[in-house]
Coordinates of N, CA and C in Angstrom, one line a residue:
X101 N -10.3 -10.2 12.8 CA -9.1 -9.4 13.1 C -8.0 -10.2 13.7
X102 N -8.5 -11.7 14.7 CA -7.7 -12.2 15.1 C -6.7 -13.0 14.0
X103 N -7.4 -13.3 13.3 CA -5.8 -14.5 12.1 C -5.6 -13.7 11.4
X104 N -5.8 -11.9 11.0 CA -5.1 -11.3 10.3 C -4.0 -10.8 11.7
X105 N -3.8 -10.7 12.5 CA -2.8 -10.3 13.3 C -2.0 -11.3 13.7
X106 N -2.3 -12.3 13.7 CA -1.3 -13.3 14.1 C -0.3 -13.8 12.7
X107 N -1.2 -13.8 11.7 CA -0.8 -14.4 10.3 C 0.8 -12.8 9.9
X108 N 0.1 -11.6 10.7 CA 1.1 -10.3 10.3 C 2.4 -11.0 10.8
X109 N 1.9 -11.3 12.0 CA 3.2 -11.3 13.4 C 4.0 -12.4 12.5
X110 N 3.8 -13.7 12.1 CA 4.0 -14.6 11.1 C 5.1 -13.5 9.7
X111 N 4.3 -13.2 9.3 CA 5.0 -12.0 8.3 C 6.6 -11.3 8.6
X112 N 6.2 -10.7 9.9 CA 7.0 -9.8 10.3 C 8.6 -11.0 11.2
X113 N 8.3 -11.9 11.4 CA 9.3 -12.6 11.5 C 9.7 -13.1 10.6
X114 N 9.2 -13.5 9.2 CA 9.9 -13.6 8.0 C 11.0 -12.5 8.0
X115 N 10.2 -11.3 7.6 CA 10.7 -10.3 7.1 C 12.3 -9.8 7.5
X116 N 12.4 -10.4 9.2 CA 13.5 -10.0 10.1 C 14.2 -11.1 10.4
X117 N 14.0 -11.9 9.2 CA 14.9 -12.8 9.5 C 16.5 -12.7 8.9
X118 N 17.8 -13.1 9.7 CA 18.8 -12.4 9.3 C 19.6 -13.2 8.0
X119 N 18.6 -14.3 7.1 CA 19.5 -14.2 6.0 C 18.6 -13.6 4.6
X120 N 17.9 -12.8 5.1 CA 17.2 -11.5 4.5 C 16.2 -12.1 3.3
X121 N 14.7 -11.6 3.6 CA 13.6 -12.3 3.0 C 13.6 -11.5 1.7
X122 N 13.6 -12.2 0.3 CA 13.2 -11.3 -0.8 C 11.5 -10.8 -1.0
X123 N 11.6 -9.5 -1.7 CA 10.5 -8.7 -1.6 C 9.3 -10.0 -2.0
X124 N 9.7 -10.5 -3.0 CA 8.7 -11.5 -4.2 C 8.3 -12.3 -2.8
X125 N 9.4 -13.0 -2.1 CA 9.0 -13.9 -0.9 C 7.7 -13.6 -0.4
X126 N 8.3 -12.5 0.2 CA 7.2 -11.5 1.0 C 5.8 -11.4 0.5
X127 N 6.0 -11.1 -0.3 CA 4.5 -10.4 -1.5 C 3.7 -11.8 -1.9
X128 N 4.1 -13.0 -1.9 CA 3.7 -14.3 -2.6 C 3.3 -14.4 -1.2
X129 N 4.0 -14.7 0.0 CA 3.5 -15.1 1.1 C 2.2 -14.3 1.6
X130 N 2.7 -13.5 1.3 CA 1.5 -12.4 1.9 C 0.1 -12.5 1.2
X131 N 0.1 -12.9 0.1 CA -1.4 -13.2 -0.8 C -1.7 -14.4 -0.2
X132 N -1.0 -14.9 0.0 CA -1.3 -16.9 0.1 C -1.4 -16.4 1.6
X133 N -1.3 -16.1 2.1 CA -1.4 -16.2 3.9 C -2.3 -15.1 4.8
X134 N -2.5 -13.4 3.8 CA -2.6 -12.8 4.6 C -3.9 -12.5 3.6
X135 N -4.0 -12.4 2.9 CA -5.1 -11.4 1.8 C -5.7 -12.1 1.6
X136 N -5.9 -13.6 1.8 CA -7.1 -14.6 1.4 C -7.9 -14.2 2.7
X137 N -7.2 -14.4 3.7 CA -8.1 -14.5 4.9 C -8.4 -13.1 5.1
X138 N -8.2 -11.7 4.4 CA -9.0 -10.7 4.2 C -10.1 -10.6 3.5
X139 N -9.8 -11.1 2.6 CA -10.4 -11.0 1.2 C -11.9 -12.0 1.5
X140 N -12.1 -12.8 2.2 CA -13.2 -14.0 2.8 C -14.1 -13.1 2.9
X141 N -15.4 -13.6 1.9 CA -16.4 -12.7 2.1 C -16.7 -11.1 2.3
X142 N -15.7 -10.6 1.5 CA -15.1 -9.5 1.6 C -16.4 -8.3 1.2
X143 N -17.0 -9.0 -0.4 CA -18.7 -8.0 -0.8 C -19.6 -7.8 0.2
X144 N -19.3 -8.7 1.4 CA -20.7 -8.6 2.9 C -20.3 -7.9 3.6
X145 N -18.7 -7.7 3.9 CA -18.7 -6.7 5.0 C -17.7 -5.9 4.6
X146 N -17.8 -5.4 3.9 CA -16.6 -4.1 3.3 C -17.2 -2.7 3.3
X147 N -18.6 -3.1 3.5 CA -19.4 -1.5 3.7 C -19.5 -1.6 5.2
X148 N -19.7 -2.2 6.0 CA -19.5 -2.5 7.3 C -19.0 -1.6 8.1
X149 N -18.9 -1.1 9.4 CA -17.8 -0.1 9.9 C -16.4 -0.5 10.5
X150 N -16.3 -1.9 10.1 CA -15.5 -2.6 11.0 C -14.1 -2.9 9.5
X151 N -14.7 -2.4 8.7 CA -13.8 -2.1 7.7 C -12.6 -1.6 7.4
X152 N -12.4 -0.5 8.2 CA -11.6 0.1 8.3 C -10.1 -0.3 9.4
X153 N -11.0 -1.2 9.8 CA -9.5 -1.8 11.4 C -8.7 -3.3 9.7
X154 N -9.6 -3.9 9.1 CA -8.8 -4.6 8.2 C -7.4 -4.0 7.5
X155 N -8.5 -2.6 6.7 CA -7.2 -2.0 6.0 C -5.9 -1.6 6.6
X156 N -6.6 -1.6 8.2 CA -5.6 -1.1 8.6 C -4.0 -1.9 8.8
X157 N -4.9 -3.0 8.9 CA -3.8 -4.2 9.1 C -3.1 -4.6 8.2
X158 N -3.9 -4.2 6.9 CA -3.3 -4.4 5.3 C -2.6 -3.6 4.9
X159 N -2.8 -2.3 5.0 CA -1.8 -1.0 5.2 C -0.9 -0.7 5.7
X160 N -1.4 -0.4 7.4 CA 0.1 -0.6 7.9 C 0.9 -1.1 8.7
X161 N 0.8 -2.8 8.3 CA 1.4 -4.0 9.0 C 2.1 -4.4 7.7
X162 N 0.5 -5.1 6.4 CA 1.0 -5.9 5.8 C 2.2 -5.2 4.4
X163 N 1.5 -4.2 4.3 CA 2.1 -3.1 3.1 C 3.7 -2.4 3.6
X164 N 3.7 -2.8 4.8 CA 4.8 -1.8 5.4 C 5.8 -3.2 4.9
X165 N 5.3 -4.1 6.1 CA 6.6 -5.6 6.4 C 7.0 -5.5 4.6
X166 N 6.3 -5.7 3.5 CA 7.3 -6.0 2.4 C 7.9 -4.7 1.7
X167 N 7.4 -3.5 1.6 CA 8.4 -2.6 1.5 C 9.1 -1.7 2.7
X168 N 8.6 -2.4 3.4 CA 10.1 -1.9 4.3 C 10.1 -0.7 5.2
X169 N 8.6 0.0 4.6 CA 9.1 1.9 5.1 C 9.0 1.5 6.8
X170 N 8.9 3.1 7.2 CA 8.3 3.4 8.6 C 7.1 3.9 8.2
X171 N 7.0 3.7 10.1 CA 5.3 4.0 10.0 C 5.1 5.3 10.1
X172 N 5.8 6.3 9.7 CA 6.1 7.6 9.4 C 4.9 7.7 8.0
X173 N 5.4 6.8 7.5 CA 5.2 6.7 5.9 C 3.9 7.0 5.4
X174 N 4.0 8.4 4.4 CA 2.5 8.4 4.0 C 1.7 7.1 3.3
X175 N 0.4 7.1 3.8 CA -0.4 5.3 3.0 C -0.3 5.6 1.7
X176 N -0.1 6.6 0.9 CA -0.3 6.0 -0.3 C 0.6 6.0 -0.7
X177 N 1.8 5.9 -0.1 CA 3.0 5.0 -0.5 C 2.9 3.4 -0.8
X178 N 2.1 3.2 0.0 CA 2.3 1.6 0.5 C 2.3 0.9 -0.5
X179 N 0.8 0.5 -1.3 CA 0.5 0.1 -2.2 C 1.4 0.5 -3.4
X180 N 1.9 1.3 -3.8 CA 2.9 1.4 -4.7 C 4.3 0.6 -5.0
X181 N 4.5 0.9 -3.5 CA 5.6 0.0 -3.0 C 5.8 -1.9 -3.1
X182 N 4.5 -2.0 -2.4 CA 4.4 -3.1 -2.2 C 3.9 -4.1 -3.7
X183 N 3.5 -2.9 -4.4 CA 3.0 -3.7 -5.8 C 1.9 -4.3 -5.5
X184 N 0.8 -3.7 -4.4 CA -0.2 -4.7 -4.6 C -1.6 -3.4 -4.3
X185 N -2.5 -3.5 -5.0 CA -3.4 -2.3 -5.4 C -4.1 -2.4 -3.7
X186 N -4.3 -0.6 -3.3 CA -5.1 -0.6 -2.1 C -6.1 -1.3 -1.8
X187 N -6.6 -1.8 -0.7 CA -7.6 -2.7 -0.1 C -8.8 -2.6 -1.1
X188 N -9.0 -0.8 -0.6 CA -10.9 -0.7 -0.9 C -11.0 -1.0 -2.2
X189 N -10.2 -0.2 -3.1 CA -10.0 -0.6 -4.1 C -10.0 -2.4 -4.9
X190 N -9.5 -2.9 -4.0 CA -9.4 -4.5 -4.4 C -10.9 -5.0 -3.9
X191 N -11.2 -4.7 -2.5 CA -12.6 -5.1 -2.5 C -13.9 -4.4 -3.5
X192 N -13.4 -3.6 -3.8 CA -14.8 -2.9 -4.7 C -14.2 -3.4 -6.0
X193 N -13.5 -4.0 -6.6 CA -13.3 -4.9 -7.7 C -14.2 -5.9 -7.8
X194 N -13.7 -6.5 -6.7 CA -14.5 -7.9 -6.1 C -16.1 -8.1 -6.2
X195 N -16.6 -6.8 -5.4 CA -17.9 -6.7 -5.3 C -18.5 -6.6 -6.6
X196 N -17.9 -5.6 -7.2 CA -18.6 -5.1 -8.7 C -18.6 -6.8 -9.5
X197 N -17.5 -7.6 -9.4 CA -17.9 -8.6 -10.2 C -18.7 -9.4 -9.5
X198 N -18.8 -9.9 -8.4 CA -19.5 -10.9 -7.9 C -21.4 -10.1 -8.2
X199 N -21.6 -9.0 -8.0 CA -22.9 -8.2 -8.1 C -23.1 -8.6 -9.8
X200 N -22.2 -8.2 -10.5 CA -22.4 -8.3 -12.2 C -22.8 -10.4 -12.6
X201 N -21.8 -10.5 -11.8 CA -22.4 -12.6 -12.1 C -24.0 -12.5 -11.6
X202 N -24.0 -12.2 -10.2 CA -25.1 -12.4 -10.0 C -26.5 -12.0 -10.7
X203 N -26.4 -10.5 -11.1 CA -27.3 -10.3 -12.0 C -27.6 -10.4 -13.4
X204 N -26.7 -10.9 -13.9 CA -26.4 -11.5 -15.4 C -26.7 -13.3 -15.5
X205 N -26.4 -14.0 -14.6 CA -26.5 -15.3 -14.5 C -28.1 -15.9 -13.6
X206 N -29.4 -16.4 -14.4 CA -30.4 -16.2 -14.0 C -30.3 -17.9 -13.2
X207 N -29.5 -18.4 -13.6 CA -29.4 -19.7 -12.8 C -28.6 -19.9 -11.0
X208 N -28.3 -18.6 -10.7 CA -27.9 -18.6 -9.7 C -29.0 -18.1 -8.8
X209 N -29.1 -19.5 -7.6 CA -30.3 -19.0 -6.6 C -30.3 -17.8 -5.5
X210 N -29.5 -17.0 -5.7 CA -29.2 -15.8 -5.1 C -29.6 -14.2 -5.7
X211 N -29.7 -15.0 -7.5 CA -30.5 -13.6 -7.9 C -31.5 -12.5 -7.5
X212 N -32.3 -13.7 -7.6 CA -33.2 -13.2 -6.9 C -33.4 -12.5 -5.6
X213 N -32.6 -13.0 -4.7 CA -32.4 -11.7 -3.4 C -31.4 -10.6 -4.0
X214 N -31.0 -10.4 -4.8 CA -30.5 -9.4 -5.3 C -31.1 -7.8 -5.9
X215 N -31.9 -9.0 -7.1 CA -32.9 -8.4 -7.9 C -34.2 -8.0 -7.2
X216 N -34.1 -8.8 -6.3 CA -36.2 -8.2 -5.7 C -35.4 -8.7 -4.2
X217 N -35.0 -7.8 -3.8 CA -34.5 -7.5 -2.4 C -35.3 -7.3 -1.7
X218 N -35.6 -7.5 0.1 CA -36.4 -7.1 0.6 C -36.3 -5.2 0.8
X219 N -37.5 -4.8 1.6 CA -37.3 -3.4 2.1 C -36.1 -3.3 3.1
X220 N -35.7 -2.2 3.1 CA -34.3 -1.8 3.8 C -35.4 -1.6 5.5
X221 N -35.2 -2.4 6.2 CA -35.4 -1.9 7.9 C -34.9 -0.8 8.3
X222 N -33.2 -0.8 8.7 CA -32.6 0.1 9.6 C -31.6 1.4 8.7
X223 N -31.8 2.3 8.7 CA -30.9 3.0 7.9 C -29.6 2.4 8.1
X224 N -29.6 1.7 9.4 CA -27.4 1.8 9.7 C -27.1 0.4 8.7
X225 N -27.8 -0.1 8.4 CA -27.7 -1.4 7.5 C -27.3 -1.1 6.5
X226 N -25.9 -1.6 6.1 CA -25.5 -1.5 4.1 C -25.2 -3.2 3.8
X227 N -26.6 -3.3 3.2 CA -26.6 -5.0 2.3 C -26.2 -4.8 1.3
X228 N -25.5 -5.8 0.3 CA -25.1 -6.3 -0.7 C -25.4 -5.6 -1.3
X229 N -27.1 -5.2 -1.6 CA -27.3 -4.5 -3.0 C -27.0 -3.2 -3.5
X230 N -27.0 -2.9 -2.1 CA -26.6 -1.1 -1.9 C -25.1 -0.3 -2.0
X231 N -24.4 -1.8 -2.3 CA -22.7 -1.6 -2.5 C -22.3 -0.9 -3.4
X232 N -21.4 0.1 -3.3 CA -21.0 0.9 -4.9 C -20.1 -0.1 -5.7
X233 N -20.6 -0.1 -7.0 CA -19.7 -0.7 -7.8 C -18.8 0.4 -9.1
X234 N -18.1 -0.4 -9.6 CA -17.1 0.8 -10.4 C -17.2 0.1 -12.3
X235 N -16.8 1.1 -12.9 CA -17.0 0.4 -14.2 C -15.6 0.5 -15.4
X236 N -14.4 1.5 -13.9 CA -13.2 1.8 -14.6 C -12.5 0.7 -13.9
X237 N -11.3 0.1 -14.0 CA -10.3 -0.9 -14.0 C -9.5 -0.4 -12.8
X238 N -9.3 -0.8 -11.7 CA -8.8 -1.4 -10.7 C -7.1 -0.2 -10.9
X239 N -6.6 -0.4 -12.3 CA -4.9 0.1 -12.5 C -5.5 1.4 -12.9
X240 N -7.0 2.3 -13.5 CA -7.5 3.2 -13.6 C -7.8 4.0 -12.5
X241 N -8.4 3.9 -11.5 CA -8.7 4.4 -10.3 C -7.5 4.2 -9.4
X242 N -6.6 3.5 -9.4 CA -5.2 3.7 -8.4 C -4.8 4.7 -8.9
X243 N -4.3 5.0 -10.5 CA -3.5 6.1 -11.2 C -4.1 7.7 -10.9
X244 N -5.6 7.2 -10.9 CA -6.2 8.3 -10.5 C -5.9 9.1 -9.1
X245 N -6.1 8.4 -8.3 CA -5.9 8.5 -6.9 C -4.2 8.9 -6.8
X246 N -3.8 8.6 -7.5 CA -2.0 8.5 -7.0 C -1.9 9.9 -7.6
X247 N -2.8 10.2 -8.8 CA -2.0 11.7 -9.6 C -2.7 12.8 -8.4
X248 N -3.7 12.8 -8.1 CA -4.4 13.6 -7.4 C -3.9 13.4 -5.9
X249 N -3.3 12.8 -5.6 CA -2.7 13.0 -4.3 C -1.3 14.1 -4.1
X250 N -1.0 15.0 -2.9 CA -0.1 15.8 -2.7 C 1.3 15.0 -2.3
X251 N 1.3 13.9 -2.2 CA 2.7 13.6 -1.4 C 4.0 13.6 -2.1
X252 N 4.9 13.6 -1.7 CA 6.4 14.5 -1.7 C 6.4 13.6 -2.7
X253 N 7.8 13.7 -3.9 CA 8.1 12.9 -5.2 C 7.2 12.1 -5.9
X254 N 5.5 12.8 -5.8 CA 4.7 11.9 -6.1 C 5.1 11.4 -7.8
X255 N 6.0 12.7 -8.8 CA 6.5 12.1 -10.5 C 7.4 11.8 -10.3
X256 N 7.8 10.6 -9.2 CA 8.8 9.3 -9.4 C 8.4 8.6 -10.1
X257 N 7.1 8.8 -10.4 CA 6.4 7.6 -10.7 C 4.8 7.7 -11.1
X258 N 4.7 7.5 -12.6 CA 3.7 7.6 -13.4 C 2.8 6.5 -13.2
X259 N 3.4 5.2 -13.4 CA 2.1 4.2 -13.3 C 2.0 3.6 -12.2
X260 N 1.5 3.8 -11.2 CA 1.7 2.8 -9.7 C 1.2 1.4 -9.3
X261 N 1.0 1.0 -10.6 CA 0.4 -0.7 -10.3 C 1.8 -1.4 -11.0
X262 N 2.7 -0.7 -11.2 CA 4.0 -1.4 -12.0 C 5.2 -1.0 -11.0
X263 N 5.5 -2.4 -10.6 CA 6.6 -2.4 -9.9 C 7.6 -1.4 -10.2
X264 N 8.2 -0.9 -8.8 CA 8.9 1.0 -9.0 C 10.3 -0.2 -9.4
X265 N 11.4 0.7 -9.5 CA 13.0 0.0 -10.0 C 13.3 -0.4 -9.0
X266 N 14.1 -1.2 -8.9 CA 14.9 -1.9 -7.7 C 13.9 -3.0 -6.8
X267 N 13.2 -3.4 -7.3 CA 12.6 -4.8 -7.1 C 13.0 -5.8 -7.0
X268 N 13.9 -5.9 -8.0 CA 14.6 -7.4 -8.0 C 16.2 -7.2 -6.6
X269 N 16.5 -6.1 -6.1 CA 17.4 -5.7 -5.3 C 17.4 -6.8 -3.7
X270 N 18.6 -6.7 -3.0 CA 18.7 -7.1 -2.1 C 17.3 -6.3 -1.1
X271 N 16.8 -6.8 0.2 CA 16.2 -6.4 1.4 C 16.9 -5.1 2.0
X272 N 18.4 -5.6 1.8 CA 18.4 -3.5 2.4 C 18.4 -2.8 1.6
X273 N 18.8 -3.2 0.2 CA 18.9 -2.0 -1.1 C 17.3 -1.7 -1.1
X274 N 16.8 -2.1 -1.5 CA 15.2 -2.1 -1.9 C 14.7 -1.7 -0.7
X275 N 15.0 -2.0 0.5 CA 14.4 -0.8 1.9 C 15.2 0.7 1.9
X276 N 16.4 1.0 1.6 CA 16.7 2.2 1.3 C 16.3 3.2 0.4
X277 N 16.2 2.1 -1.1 CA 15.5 3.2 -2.0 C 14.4 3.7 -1.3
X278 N 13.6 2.5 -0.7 CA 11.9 2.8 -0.8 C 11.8 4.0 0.8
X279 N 12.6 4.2 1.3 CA 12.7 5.3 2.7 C 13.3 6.5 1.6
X280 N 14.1 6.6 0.5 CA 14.6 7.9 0.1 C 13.8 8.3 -0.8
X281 N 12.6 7.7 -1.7 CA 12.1 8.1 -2.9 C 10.6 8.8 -1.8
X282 N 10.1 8.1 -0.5 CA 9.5 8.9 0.5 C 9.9 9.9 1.1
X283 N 11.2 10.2 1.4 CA 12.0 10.7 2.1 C 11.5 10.7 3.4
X284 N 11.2 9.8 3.9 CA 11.2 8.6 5.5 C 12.0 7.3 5.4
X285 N 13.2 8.1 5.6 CA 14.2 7.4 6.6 C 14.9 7.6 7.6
X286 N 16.0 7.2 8.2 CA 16.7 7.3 8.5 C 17.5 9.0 8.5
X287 N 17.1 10.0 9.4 CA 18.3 11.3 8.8 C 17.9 11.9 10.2
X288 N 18.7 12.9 11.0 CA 18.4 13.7 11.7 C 17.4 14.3 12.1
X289 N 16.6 15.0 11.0 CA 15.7 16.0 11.5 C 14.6 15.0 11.8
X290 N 14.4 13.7 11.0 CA 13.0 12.8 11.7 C 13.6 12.4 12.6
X291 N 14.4 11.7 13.3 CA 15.4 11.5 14.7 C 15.3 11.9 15.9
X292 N 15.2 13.4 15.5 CA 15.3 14.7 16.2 C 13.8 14.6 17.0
X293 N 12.8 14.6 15.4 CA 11.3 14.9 15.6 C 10.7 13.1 16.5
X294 N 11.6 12.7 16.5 CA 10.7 11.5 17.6 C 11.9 11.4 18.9
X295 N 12.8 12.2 18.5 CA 12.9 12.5 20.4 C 14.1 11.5 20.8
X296 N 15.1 11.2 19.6 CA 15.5 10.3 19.8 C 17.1 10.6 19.5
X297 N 17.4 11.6 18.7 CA 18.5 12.7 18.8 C 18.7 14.2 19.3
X298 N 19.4 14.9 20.0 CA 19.3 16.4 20.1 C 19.7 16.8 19.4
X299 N 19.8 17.4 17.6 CA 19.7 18.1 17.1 C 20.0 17.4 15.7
X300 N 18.8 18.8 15.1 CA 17.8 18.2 13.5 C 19.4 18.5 12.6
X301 N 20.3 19.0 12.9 CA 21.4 19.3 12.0 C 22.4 18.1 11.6
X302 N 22.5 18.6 10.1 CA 23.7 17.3 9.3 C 24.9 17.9 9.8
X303 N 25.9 17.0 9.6 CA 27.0 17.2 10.0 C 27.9 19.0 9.2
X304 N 27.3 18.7 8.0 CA 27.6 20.5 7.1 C 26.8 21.4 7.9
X305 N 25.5 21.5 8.9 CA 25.5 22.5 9.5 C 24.0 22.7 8.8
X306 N 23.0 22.2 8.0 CA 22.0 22.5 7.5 C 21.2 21.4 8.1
X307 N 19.4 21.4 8.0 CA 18.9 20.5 8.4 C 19.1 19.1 7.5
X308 N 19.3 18.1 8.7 CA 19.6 16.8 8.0 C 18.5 16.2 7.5
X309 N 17.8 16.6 6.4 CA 16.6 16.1 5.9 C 17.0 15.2 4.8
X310 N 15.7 13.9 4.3 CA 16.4 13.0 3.2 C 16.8 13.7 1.9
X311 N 15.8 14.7 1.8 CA 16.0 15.8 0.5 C 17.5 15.9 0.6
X312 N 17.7 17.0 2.0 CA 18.7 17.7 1.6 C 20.4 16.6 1.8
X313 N 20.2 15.5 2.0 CA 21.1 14.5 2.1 C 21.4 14.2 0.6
X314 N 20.1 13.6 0.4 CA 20.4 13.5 -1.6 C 20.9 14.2 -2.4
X315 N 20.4 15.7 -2.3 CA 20.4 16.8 -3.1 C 21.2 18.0 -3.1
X316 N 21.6 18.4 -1.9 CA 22.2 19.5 -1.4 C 23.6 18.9 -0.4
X317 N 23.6 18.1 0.3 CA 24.4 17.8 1.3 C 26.0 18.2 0.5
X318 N 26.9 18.1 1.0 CA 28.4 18.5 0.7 C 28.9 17.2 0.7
X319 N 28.6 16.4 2.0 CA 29.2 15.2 2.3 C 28.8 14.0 1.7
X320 N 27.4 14.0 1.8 CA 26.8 12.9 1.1 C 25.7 13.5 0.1
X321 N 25.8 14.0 -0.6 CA 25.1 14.1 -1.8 C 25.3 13.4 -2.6
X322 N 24.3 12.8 -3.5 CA 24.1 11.7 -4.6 C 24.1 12.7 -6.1
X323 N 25.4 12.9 -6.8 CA 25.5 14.0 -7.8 C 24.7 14.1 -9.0
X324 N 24.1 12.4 -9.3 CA 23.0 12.4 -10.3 C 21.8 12.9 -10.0
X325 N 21.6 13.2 -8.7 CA 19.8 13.6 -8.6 C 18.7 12.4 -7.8
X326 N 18.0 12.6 -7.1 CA 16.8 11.8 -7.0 C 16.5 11.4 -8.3
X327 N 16.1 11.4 -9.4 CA 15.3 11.0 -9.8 C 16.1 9.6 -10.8
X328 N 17.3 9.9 -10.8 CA 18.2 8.4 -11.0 C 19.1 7.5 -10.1
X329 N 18.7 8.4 -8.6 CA 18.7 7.4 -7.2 C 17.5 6.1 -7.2
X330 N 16.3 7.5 -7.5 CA 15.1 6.1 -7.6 C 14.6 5.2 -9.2
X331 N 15.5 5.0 -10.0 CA 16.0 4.4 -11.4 C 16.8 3.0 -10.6
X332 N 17.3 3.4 -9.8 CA 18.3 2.3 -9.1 C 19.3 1.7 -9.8
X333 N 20.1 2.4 -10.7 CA 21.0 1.6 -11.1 C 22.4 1.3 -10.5
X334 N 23.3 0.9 -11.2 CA 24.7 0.5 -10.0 C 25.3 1.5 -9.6
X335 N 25.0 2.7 -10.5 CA 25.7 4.0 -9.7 C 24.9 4.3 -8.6
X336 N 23.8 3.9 -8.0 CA 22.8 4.5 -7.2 C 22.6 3.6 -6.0
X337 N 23.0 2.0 -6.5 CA 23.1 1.3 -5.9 C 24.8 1.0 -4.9
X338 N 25.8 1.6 -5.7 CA 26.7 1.8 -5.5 C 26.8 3.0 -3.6

């Protein structure tokens, strides 16, 4: 947990640096710096209970610093955003193939503790062999997960292992979209709700929510719609 937190803090001063880190920066750095030293031995302890404090740091440290949200932000944003498929997901990739070499390749001296395992001792014990493995594709089981999830403008967006629009955008453009296609950003009524404005109202008199900023507002309404706000083109960018 220790060089994944220090390697974030590393991250997160990239990210705030003021002649503005590009996303790709980010995302390149972050595999080379942050996901190897997750990813280490990843099939031995990913059933583990201690599992869960990594994702956390991959979620919502490393997934946040390159797209940008708040920590408001529902997680299965993240990975969408950030263009990089969820943790467990990536480690049960991993596992399924390293389990499939091993039992397919009779020259590796590890088979055999695979294949003729000892007896299980302790129930709380999950070894190697007892790992789930998957037999659908990594961009199959995200899609899955993403259609079956409830969160707000989840049909922005059909394929979520394919970078959303405005990727190639500046650090604030590409942090704006990615707070309005969640609708966690920046607006009154979240303001309000952490205690940090006295009242949830837009300046027209209705609650200042991202929705109703986009969609409804008088003042600031975007006339094409969400759904060619998050298209990002120069009218949107504009």
């Amino acid at each position: 947990m220790s060089p994944l937190k220090s390697r974030n803090n590393v991250m997160a001063k990239l990210a705030s640096t003021t002649w503005g880190c590009h996303n790709n920066v980010l995302r390149t750095t972050a595999l080379a710096l942050v996901y190897n030293v997750a990813k280490y031995c990843a099939p031995v302890w990913a059933i583990c209970a201690h599992c869960a404090k990594i994702d956390v740091q991959l979620n919502h440290t490393m997934m946040r610093i390159i797209s940008g949200k708040l920590r408001s932000t529902p997680t299965i944003w993240l990975p969408t955003l950030s263009n990089k498929a969820p943790p467990d997901l990536r480690i049960l990739s991993h596992t399924t193939k390293i389990l499939h070499k091993l039992k397919t390749k009779p020259v590796l001296p590890l088979q055999i503790d695979i294949l003729e395992h000892p007896p299980l001792r302790f129930k709380s014990r999950a070894p190697i062999w007892n790992a789930e493995t998957q037999s659908e594709s990594v961009d199959y089981l995200w899609t899955r997960r993403w259609e079956q999830s409830e969160t707000r403008n989840r049909d922005l967006i059909k394929e979520p292992f394919k970078k959303v629009p405005g990727w190639d955008s500046t650090k604030a453009i590409w942090t704006t979209l990615n707070r309005i296609r969640s609708e966690q950003g920046i607006c009154n009524y979240l303001l309000h709700k952490w205690g940090m404005v006295d009242s949830p109202l837009c300046e027209c008199g209705e609650t200042q929510t991202i929705k109703h900023m986009v969609e409804s507002c008088p003042i600031a309404m975007f006339k094409e719609g969400l759904t060619k706000l998050h298209e990002g083109g120069p009218t949107a960018i504009k």
